[in-house]
Amino acid sequence: VTAAAVDVAALRRQARALLPAPSYDYYAGGSGSERTLRKNKHAWREVWLAPRVLRDVSAVDTGIELLGARLRTPVCVAPTGFHRLGHAEGEVATAEGAARAGALFVLSMRSTRRIEDVAAVLDAHGGTWWFQVYVMDDRELTAAMVRRAAAAGARALVLTADTPVVGRKRRDSDELEISDDDLLVNLGQVDPQQMAQAADLTVADIGWLAQVSGGLPVVVKGVLHPDDAVACVAAGAAGVIVSNHGGRQLDQALPTAWALPAVAAAAHGSGTGVYVDGGLRTGLDVLAALALGAQAVFLGRPVLWALACGGAAGVADLLTGLTSDLEHAMALAGARTVPEVAQLRLAAAGLPGRTGT
Ligand SMILES: Cc1cc2nc3c(=O)[nH]c(=O)nc-3n(C[C@H](O)[C@H](O)[C@H](O)COP(=O)(O)O)c2cc1C
């Protein structure tokens, strides 16, 4: 008997066998001694749940509404760079897979396919997408990318806030092969300083991005501290993503399962959405995240493994399978809808991850 529809560890092993070692290591690695990378995964498994019973779970609905869009699943695709390292079709294939599963796709600014080409495939499959922004040293260049994404149909911007400088990863290799054609497909010929990360970001940049984009909602990614969540809410953020960048930025940053309850409490009642990523690998992990107050979750590496192994179909199968595993876990926990998961107070008090409500 297979326990679940999806086995991410098996997908990862298959991807490792397929990919050149430097590409695999770029996808898999974390910063420093990879303490946060490892802890992210284990922390979800320490969230113990008190299932609810006698609640008529004959119809369980995994659908959500996210910033005005209807999605079939709360499992979303996190922005990750350089998909052509994993598959020749790159982001176009990933986006198609997400759209086919009814899942939100977030396109990274480090896309190796043109924004407009990714948008076209999403359009063709009725997909919803957001555009992730690294504010670059050259603000005008950043603004130009944002305007292109808005014109192409992005429904929101994701401002990555945890990368004022890029984390040092010991697994990064000089032999990683990203051609200039891939690296600069959206930027054109720019000098490296122009595209370097801006280290002087503040909460004022939330408003700047909203304005530059002609009024798109701005979601801030990389929030771990509840005081930062409060500051983002005050600055008009439409949402925050509790994230430590998959353990690729500050090593020893706390696992997202531990950070989530306090951030959810800080944003509670504000109308600002709370989402989470980092180490989520199973339908049960997703249920735990929803129980701790996330309205949606994002997956990074599992999507890259699925892309490498199976292109668009592989991505669609991963997201559909995880959603079916979530649906099964929701029935066992007594939750009929995604918003209900948080209301049922499933996360056991007195244990790691308690909600405190
Ligand atoms: C290979 C790789 C590339 C990434 N590139 C980006 C990026 O371009 N922009 C961004 O905001 N986050 C990026 N991230 C972070 C992801 O959005 C996400 O926070 C993280 O992968 C979630 O953890 P998980 O991989 O354990 O699911 C990247 C992560 C990985 C693994």
GROMACS .gro file of C-alpha atoms and ligand atoms in nm:
model
  388
    1VAL     CA    1   0.000   0.000   0.000
    2THR     CA    2   0.142   0.339  -0.090
    3ALA     CA    3   0.094   0.590   0.187
    4ALA     CA    4   0.049   0.893  -0.035
    5ALA     CA    5   0.011   0.994  -0.398
    6VAL     CA    6   0.338   1.186  -0.391
    7ASP     CA    7   0.688   1.086  -0.283
    8VAL     CA    8   0.910   1.394  -0.314
    9ALA     CA    9   1.222   1.213  -0.188
   10ALA     CA   10   1.194   0.963  -0.475
   11LEU     CA   11   1.146   1.249  -0.724
   12ARG     CA   12   1.455   1.420  -0.587
   13ARG     CA   13   1.666   1.106  -0.626
   14GLN     CA   14   1.542   1.064  -0.981
   15ALA     CA   15   1.627   1.428  -1.060
   16ARG     CA   16   1.974   1.388  -0.911
   17ALA     CA   17   2.038   1.093  -1.144
   18LEU     CA   18   1.925   1.297  -1.445
   19LEU     CA   19   2.084   1.637  -1.386
   20PRO     CA   20   2.448   1.745  -1.421
   21ALA     CA   21   2.592   1.761  -1.068
   22PRO     CA   22   2.641   2.143  -1.062
   23SER     CA   23   2.276   2.199  -1.160
   24TYR     CA   24   2.150   1.953  -0.899
   25ASP     CA   25   2.368   2.115  -0.634
   26TYR     CA   26   2.250   2.464  -0.727
   27TYR     CA   27   1.887   2.355  -0.681
   28ALA     CA   28   1.942   2.142  -0.369
   29GLY     CA   29   2.192   2.351  -0.174
   30GLY     CA   30   2.154   2.594   0.112
   31SER     CA   31   2.369   2.862   0.269
   32GLY     CA   32   2.632   2.816   0.538
   33SER     CA   33   2.631   2.474   0.697
   34GLU     CA   34   2.273   2.414   0.574
   35ARG     CA   35   2.128   2.406   0.925
   36THR     CA   36   1.815   2.598   0.829
   37LEU     CA   37   1.779   2.393   0.511
   38ARG     CA   38   1.765   2.071   0.713
   39LYS     CA   39   1.552   2.204   0.998
   40ASN     CA   40   1.281   2.345   0.769
   41LYS     CA   41   1.170   1.996   0.669
   42HIS     CA   42   1.183   1.837   1.012
   43ALA     CA   43   0.996   2.121   1.183
   44TRP     CA   44   0.673   2.041   0.994
   45ARG     CA   45   0.685   1.686   1.122
   46GLU     CA   46   0.684   1.812   1.481
   47VAL     CA   47   0.352   1.991   1.441
   48TRP     CA   48   0.109   1.751   1.608
   49LEU     CA   49  -0.257   1.776   1.521
   50ALA     CA   50  -0.576   1.710   1.713
   51PRO     CA   51  -0.819   1.583   1.448
   52ARG     CA   52  -1.185   1.679   1.470
   53VAL     CA   53  -1.460   1.418   1.433
   54LEU     CA   54  -1.832   1.386   1.348
   55ARG     CA   55  -1.819   1.672   1.100
   56ASP     CA   56  -1.959   1.521   0.777
   57VAL     CA   57  -1.657   1.526   0.551
   58SER     CA   58  -1.837   1.366   0.255
   59ALA     CA   59  -1.743   1.671   0.046
   60VAL     CA   60  -1.399   1.822   0.104
   61ASP     CA   61  -1.301   2.127  -0.103
   62THR     CA   62  -0.933   2.223  -0.140
   63GLY     CA   63  -1.015   2.537  -0.341
   64ILE     CA   64  -0.910   2.882  -0.222
   65GLU     CA   65  -0.945   3.242  -0.321
   66LEU     CA   66  -0.613   3.423  -0.329
   67LEU     CA   67  -0.606   3.800  -0.388
   68GLY     CA   68  -0.924   3.773  -0.590
   69ALA     CA   69  -0.836   3.463  -0.794
   70ARG     CA   70  -1.000   3.122  -0.759
   71LEU     CA   71  -0.752   2.834  -0.736
   72ARG     CA   72  -0.812   2.461  -0.708
   73THR     CA   73  -0.546   2.419  -0.439
   74PRO     CA   74  -0.362   2.612  -0.166
   75VAL     CA   75  -0.039   2.451  -0.292
   76CYS     CA   76   0.140   2.718  -0.499
   77VAL     CA   77   0.465   2.728  -0.694
   78ALA     CA   78   0.736   2.939  -0.525
   79PRO     CA   79   0.958   3.158  -0.742
   80THR     CA   80   1.283   2.980  -0.824
   81GLY     CA   81   1.550   3.085  -1.071
   82PHE     CA   82   1.694   2.927  -1.384
   83HIS     CA   83   1.446   2.654  -1.480
   84ARG     CA   84   1.635   2.582  -1.801
   85LEU     CA   85   1.900   2.418  -1.583
   86GLY     CA   86   1.637   2.154  -1.509
   87HIS     CA   87   1.449   2.125  -1.838
   88ALA     CA   88   1.497   2.264  -2.190
   89GLU     CA   89   1.154   2.432  -2.187
   90GLY     CA   90   1.228   2.599  -1.854
   91GLU     CA   91   0.965   2.822  -1.694
   92VAL     CA   92   0.720   2.774  -1.981
   93ALA     CA   93   0.687   2.406  -1.884
   94THR     CA   94   0.663   2.479  -1.510
   95ALA     CA   95   0.396   2.742  -1.567
   96GLU     CA   96   0.193   2.508  -1.786
   97GLY     CA   97   0.210   2.235  -1.521
   98ALA     CA   98   0.092   2.472  -1.248
   99ALA     CA   99  -0.194   2.603  -1.462
  100ARG     CA  100  -0.306   2.249  -1.548
  101ALA     CA  101  -0.324   2.170  -1.175
  102GLY     CA  102  -0.519   2.489  -1.099
  103ALA     CA  103  -0.230   2.613  -0.886
  104LEU     CA  104  -0.082   2.962  -0.859
  105PHE     CA  105   0.251   3.008  -1.039
  106VAL     CA  106   0.505   3.267  -0.923
  107LEU     CA  107   0.754   3.358  -1.195
  108SER     CA  108   1.102   3.444  -1.066
  109MET     CA  109   1.277   3.753  -1.193
  110ARG     CA  110   1.565   3.511  -1.262
  111SER     CA  111   1.355   3.342  -1.529
  112THR     CA  112   1.539   3.181  -1.819
  113ARG     CA  113   1.239   3.228  -2.048
  114ARG     CA  114   1.088   3.558  -2.163
  115ILE     CA  115   0.817   3.693  -1.933
  116GLU     CA  116   0.579   3.726  -2.229
  117ASP     CA  117   0.634   3.364  -2.340
  118VAL     CA  118   0.556   3.234  -1.990
  119ALA     CA  119   0.250   3.460  -1.972
  120ALA     CA  120   0.124   3.326  -2.306
  121VAL     CA  121   0.125   2.963  -2.190
  122LEU     CA  122  -0.046   3.062  -1.864
  123ASP     CA  123  -0.310   3.248  -2.060
  124ALA     CA  124  -0.368   2.948  -2.286
  125HIS     CA  125  -0.429   2.723  -1.983
  126GLY     CA  126  -0.628   2.969  -1.773
  127GLY     CA  127  -0.346   2.999  -1.517
  128THR     CA  128  -0.302   3.264  -1.250
  129TRP     CA  129   0.044   3.404  -1.189
  130TRP     CA  130   0.238   3.652  -0.979
  131PHE     CA  131   0.577   3.805  -1.060
  132GLN     CA  132   0.865   3.795  -0.810
  133VAL     CA  133   1.088   4.099  -0.784
  134TYR     CA  134   1.444   4.138  -0.670
  135VAL     CA  135   1.492   4.512  -0.649
  136MET     CA  136   1.815   4.571  -0.836
  137ASP     CA  137   2.073   4.841  -0.789
  138ASP     CA  138   1.934   4.996  -1.107
  139ARG     CA  139   1.582   5.090  -1.001
  140GLU     CA  140   1.479   5.195  -1.350
  141LEU     CA  141   1.572   4.851  -1.481
  142THR     CA  142   1.368   4.697  -1.198
  143ALA     CA  143   1.070   4.920  -1.280
  144ALA     CA  144   1.089   4.824  -1.647
  145MET     CA  145   1.068   4.452  -1.558
  146VAL     CA  146   0.774   4.517  -1.326
  147ARG     CA  147   0.587   4.710  -1.595
  148ARG     CA  148   0.643   4.428  -1.843
  149ALA     CA  149   0.509   4.171  -1.596
  150ALA     CA  150   0.204   4.386  -1.522
  151ALA     CA  151   0.137   4.433  -1.894
  152ALA     CA  152   0.172   4.057  -1.949
  153GLY     CA  153  -0.095   3.977  -1.690
  154ALA     CA  154   0.072   3.922  -1.351
  155ARG     CA  155  -0.194   3.954  -1.081
  156ALA     CA  156   0.044   4.051  -0.798
  157LEU     CA  157   0.409   4.122  -0.723
  158VAL     CA  158   0.619   3.926  -0.476
  159LEU     CA  159   0.889   4.146  -0.325
  160THR     CA  160   1.172   3.927  -0.201
  161ALA     CA  161   1.293   4.099   0.113
  162ASP     CA  162   1.545   3.850   0.253
  163THR     CA  163   1.814   3.896  -0.010
  164PRO     CA  164   1.992   4.231   0.041
  165VAL     CA  165   2.303   4.029  -0.040
  166VAL     CA  166   2.307   3.676  -0.180
  167GLY     CA  167   2.369   3.396   0.072
  168ARG     CA  168   2.692   3.202   0.030
  169LYS     CA  169   2.633   2.841  -0.066
  170ARG     CA  170   2.920   2.599  -0.043
  171ARG     CA  171   2.760   2.369  -0.298
  172ASP     CA  172   2.763   2.639  -0.567
  173SER     CA  173   3.006   2.538  -0.836
  174ASP     CA  174   3.213   2.732  -1.092
  175GLU     CA  175   3.105   2.466  -1.337
  176LEU     CA  176   2.739   2.566  -1.327
  177GLU     CA  177   2.649   2.634  -1.689
  178ILE     CA  178   2.407   2.921  -1.739
  179SER     CA  179   2.457   3.088  -2.076
  180ASP     CA  180   2.422   3.464  -2.111
  181ASP     CA  181   2.128   3.397  -2.344
  182ASP     CA  182   1.946   3.232  -2.054
  183LEU     CA  183   2.069   3.463  -1.781
  184LEU     CA  184   1.989   3.786  -1.965
  185VAL     CA  185   1.685   3.675  -2.166
  186ASN     CA  186   1.468   3.937  -1.994
  187LEU     CA  187   1.726   4.200  -1.904
  188GLY     CA  188   1.919   4.234  -2.227
  189GLN     CA  189   2.280   4.347  -2.213
  190VAL     CA  190   2.335   4.508  -1.873
  191ASP     CA  191   2.645   4.531  -1.663
  192PRO     CA  192   2.664   4.317  -1.348
  193GLN     CA  193   2.643   4.617  -1.114
  194GLN     CA  194   2.307   4.724  -1.259
  195MET     CA  195   2.154   4.387  -1.181
  196ALA     CA  196   2.312   4.344  -0.837
  197GLN     CA  197   2.068   4.323  -0.545
  198ALA     CA  198   1.983   4.659  -0.389
  199ALA     CA  199   2.090   4.647  -0.023
  200ASP     CA  200   1.901   4.965   0.072
  201LEU     CA  201   1.544   4.832   0.058
  202THR     CA  202   1.291   4.955   0.315
  203VAL     CA  203   0.917   4.912   0.368
  204ALA     CA  204   0.872   5.221   0.149
  205ASP     CA  205   0.960   5.002  -0.148
  206ILE     CA  206   0.627   4.821  -0.104
  207GLY     CA  207   0.445   5.139  -0.205
  208TRP     CA  208   0.700   5.212  -0.476
  209LEU     CA  209   0.637   4.876  -0.642
  210ALA     CA  210   0.261   4.913  -0.617
  211GLN     CA  211   0.287   5.249  -0.788
  212VAL     CA  212   0.532   5.142  -1.058
  213SER     CA  213   0.311   4.845  -1.147
  214GLY     CA  214  -0.002   5.056  -1.180
  215GLY     CA  215  -0.156   4.929  -0.858
  216LEU     CA  216  -0.080   4.556  -0.834
  217PRO     CA  217  -0.100   4.405  -0.482
  218VAL     CA  218   0.245   4.355  -0.328
  219VAL     CA  219   0.325   4.043  -0.126
  220VAL     CA  220   0.643   4.054   0.084
  221LYS     CA  221   0.846   3.732   0.085
  222GLY     CA  222   1.096   3.644   0.354
  223VAL     CA  223   0.920   3.760   0.670
  224LEU     CA  224   1.010   3.564   0.986
  225HIS     CA  225   0.972   3.822   1.263
  226PRO     CA  226   0.622   3.927   1.377
  227ASP     CA  227   0.731   4.291   1.406
  228ASP     CA  228   0.823   4.286   1.036
  229ALA     CA  229   0.479   4.147   0.959
  230VAL     CA  230   0.325   4.441   1.145
  231ALA     CA  231   0.546   4.684   0.951
  232CYS     CA  232   0.449   4.524   0.618
  233VAL     CA  233   0.080   4.543   0.707
  234ALA     CA  234   0.120   4.911   0.797
  235ALA     CA  235   0.300   4.977   0.468
  236GLY     CA  236   0.012   4.832   0.269
  237ALA     CA  237   0.137   4.482   0.183
  238ALA     CA  238  -0.138   4.257   0.047
  239GLY     CA  239   0.032   3.954   0.198
  240VAL     CA  240   0.348   3.821   0.361
  241ILE     CA  241   0.522   3.494   0.288
  242VAL     CA  242   0.687   3.344   0.595
  243SER     CA  243   1.008   3.220   0.438
  244ASN     CA  244   1.379   3.177   0.498
  245HIS     CA  245   1.435   3.136   0.125
  246GLY     CA  246   1.451   2.759   0.160
  247GLY     CA  247   1.756   2.788   0.386
  248ARG     CA  248   1.955   2.980   0.124
  249GLN     CA  249   1.996   3.317   0.299
  250LEU     CA  250   2.074   3.359   0.673
  251ASP     CA  251   2.182   3.019   0.797
  252GLN     CA  252   2.045   2.960   1.147
  253ALA     CA  253   1.731   3.154   1.059
  254LEU     CA  254   1.446   2.977   1.234
  255PRO     CA  255   1.244   2.712   1.051
  256THR     CA  256   0.931   2.853   0.896
  257ALA     CA  257   0.700   2.616   1.089
  258TRP     CA  258   0.822   2.784   1.407
  259ALA     CA  259   0.797   3.139   1.271
  260LEU     CA  260   0.449   3.103   1.123
  261PRO     CA  261   0.223   3.115   1.433
  262ALA     CA  262   0.359   3.448   1.559
  263VAL     CA  263   0.345   3.607   1.213
  264ALA     CA  264  -0.011   3.481   1.164
  265ALA     CA  265  -0.106   3.627   1.502
  266ALA     CA  266   0.057   3.961   1.417
  267ALA     CA  267  -0.131   3.989   1.086
  268HIS     CA  268  -0.460   3.853   1.221
  269GLY     CA  269  -0.759   4.070   1.137
  270SER     CA  270  -0.557   4.307   0.918
  271GLY     CA  271  -0.677   4.167   0.586
  272THR     CA  272  -0.315   4.101   0.488
  273GLY     CA  273  -0.268   3.740   0.375
  274VAL     CA  274  -0.022   3.507   0.546
  275TYR     CA  275   0.148   3.237   0.340
  276VAL     CA  276   0.447   3.012   0.407
  277ASP     CA  277   0.720   2.816   0.228
  278GLY     CA  278   1.023   2.604   0.318
  279GLY     CA  279   1.054   2.229   0.354
  280LEU     CA  280   0.691   2.142   0.274
  281ARG     CA  281   0.696   1.799   0.111
  282THR     CA  282   0.367   1.618   0.183
  283GLY     CA  283  -0.006   1.679   0.201
  284LEU     CA  284   0.026   1.644   0.578
  285ASP     CA  285   0.292   1.919   0.588
  286VAL     CA  286   0.049   2.141   0.399
  287LEU     CA  287  -0.228   2.060   0.648
  288ALA     CA  288   0.007   2.150   0.935
  289ALA     CA  289   0.088   2.484   0.771
  290LEU     CA  290  -0.281   2.565   0.724
  291ALA     CA  291  -0.346   2.465   1.086
  292LEU     CA  292  -0.078   2.711   1.201
  293GLY     CA  293  -0.249   2.996   1.017
  294ALA     CA  294  -0.122   2.999   0.658
  295GLN     CA  295  -0.383   3.064   0.391
  296ALA     CA  296  -0.166   2.908   0.120
  297VAL     CA  297   0.175   2.742   0.090
  298PHE     CA  298   0.454   2.758  -0.165
  299LEU     CA  299   0.689   2.484  -0.285
  300GLY     CA  300   1.035   2.543  -0.428
  301ARG     CA  301   1.259   2.242  -0.480
  302PRO     CA  302   0.988   1.973  -0.523
  303VAL     CA  303   0.864   2.161  -0.829
  304LEU     CA  304   1.217   2.174  -0.971
  305TRP     CA  305   1.256   1.798  -0.926
  306ALA     CA  306   0.920   1.739  -1.096
  307LEU     CA  307   1.018   1.971  -1.381
  308ALA     CA  308   1.350   1.793  -1.432
  309CYS     CA  309   1.187   1.449  -1.429
  310GLY     CA  310   0.871   1.514  -1.625
  311GLY     CA  311   0.841   1.868  -1.764
  312ALA     CA  312   0.494   2.026  -1.757
  313ALA     CA  313   0.321   1.691  -1.697
  314GLY     CA  314   0.556   1.616  -1.408
  315VAL     CA  315   0.478   1.949  -1.242
  316ALA     CA  316   0.103   1.902  -1.293
  317ASP     CA  317   0.121   1.550  -1.144
  318LEU     CA  318   0.315   1.671  -0.839
  319LEU     CA  319   0.072   1.951  -0.760
  320THR     CA  320  -0.238   1.741  -0.829
  321GLY     CA  321  -0.100   1.456  -0.620
  322LEU     CA  322  -0.014   1.679  -0.324
  323THR     CA  323  -0.359   1.834  -0.344
  324SER     CA  324  -0.518   1.490  -0.336
  325ASP     CA  325  -0.302   1.395  -0.035
  326LEU     CA  326  -0.412   1.719   0.133
  327GLU     CA  327  -0.777   1.643   0.059
  328HIS     CA  328  -0.740   1.301   0.222
  329ALA     CA  329  -0.568   1.450   0.529
  330MET     CA  330  -0.837   1.720   0.556
  331ALA     CA  331  -1.108   1.454   0.567
  332LEU     CA  332  -0.925   1.267   0.842
  333ALA     CA  333  -0.881   1.593   1.034
  334GLY     CA  334  -1.248   1.692   0.996
  335ALA     CA  335  -1.192   1.999   0.779
  336ARG     CA  336  -1.425   2.055   0.483
  337THR     CA  337  -1.260   2.368   0.346
  338VAL     CA  338  -0.918   2.527   0.356
  339PRO     CA  339  -1.023   2.827   0.570
  340GLU     CA  340  -1.183   2.581   0.813
  341VAL     CA  341  -0.849   2.416   0.884
  342ALA     CA  342  -0.729   2.722   1.074
  343GLN     CA  343  -1.063   2.773   1.249
  344LEU     CA  344  -1.076   2.418   1.388
  345ARG     CA  345  -0.773   2.471   1.612
  346LEU     CA  346  -0.614   2.146   1.503
  347ALA     CA  347  -0.262   2.235   1.611
  348ALA     CA  348  -0.224   2.086   1.956
  349ALA     CA  349  -0.155   2.332   2.236
  350GLY     CA  350   0.150   2.283   2.454
  351LEU     CA  351   0.359   2.137   2.174
  352PRO     CA  352   0.594   2.296   1.922
  353GLY     CA  353   0.387   2.493   1.673
  354ARG     CA  354   0.095   2.563   1.908
  355THR     CA  355  -0.118   2.850   1.789
  356GLY     CA  356  -0.181   2.992   2.133
  357THR     CA  357  -0.544   3.066   2.054
  358LIG     C1  358   1.715   2.679  -0.676
  358LIG     C2  359   1.637   2.785  -0.605
  358LIG     C3  360   1.623   2.910  -0.662
  358LIG     C4  361   1.549   3.009  -0.598
  358LIG     N1  362   1.533   3.128  -0.661
  358LIG     C5  363   1.454   3.222  -0.602
  358LIG     C6  364   1.426   3.344  -0.670
  358LIG     O1  365   1.468   3.366  -0.783
  358LIG     N2  366   1.351   3.436  -0.606
  358LIG     C7  367   1.299   3.413  -0.481
  358LIG     O2  368   1.231   3.499  -0.426
  358LIG     N3  369   1.321   3.298  -0.416
  358LIG     C8  370   1.396   3.201  -0.474
  358LIG     N4  371   1.415   3.082  -0.409
  358LIG     C9  372   1.345   3.054  -0.281
  358LIG    C10  373   1.208   2.991  -0.304
  358LIG     O3  374   1.117   3.086  -0.354
  358LIG    C11  375   1.147   2.936  -0.175
  358LIG     O4  376   1.152   3.035  -0.074
  358LIG    C12  377   1.214   2.810  -0.123
  358LIG     O5  378   1.263   2.731  -0.229
  358LIG    C13  379   1.113   2.729  -0.041
  358LIG     O6  380   1.173   2.619   0.017
  358LIG     P1  381   1.169   2.469  -0.045
  358LIG     O7  382   1.262   2.467  -0.161
  358LIG     O8  383   1.218   2.388   0.070
  358LIG     O9  384   1.027   2.437  -0.082
  358LIG    C14  385   1.490   2.983  -0.471
  358LIG    C15  386   1.504   2.855  -0.415
  358LIG    C16  387   1.575   2.757  -0.480
  358LIG    C17  388   1.584   2.620  -0.417
   0.00000   0.00000   0.00000
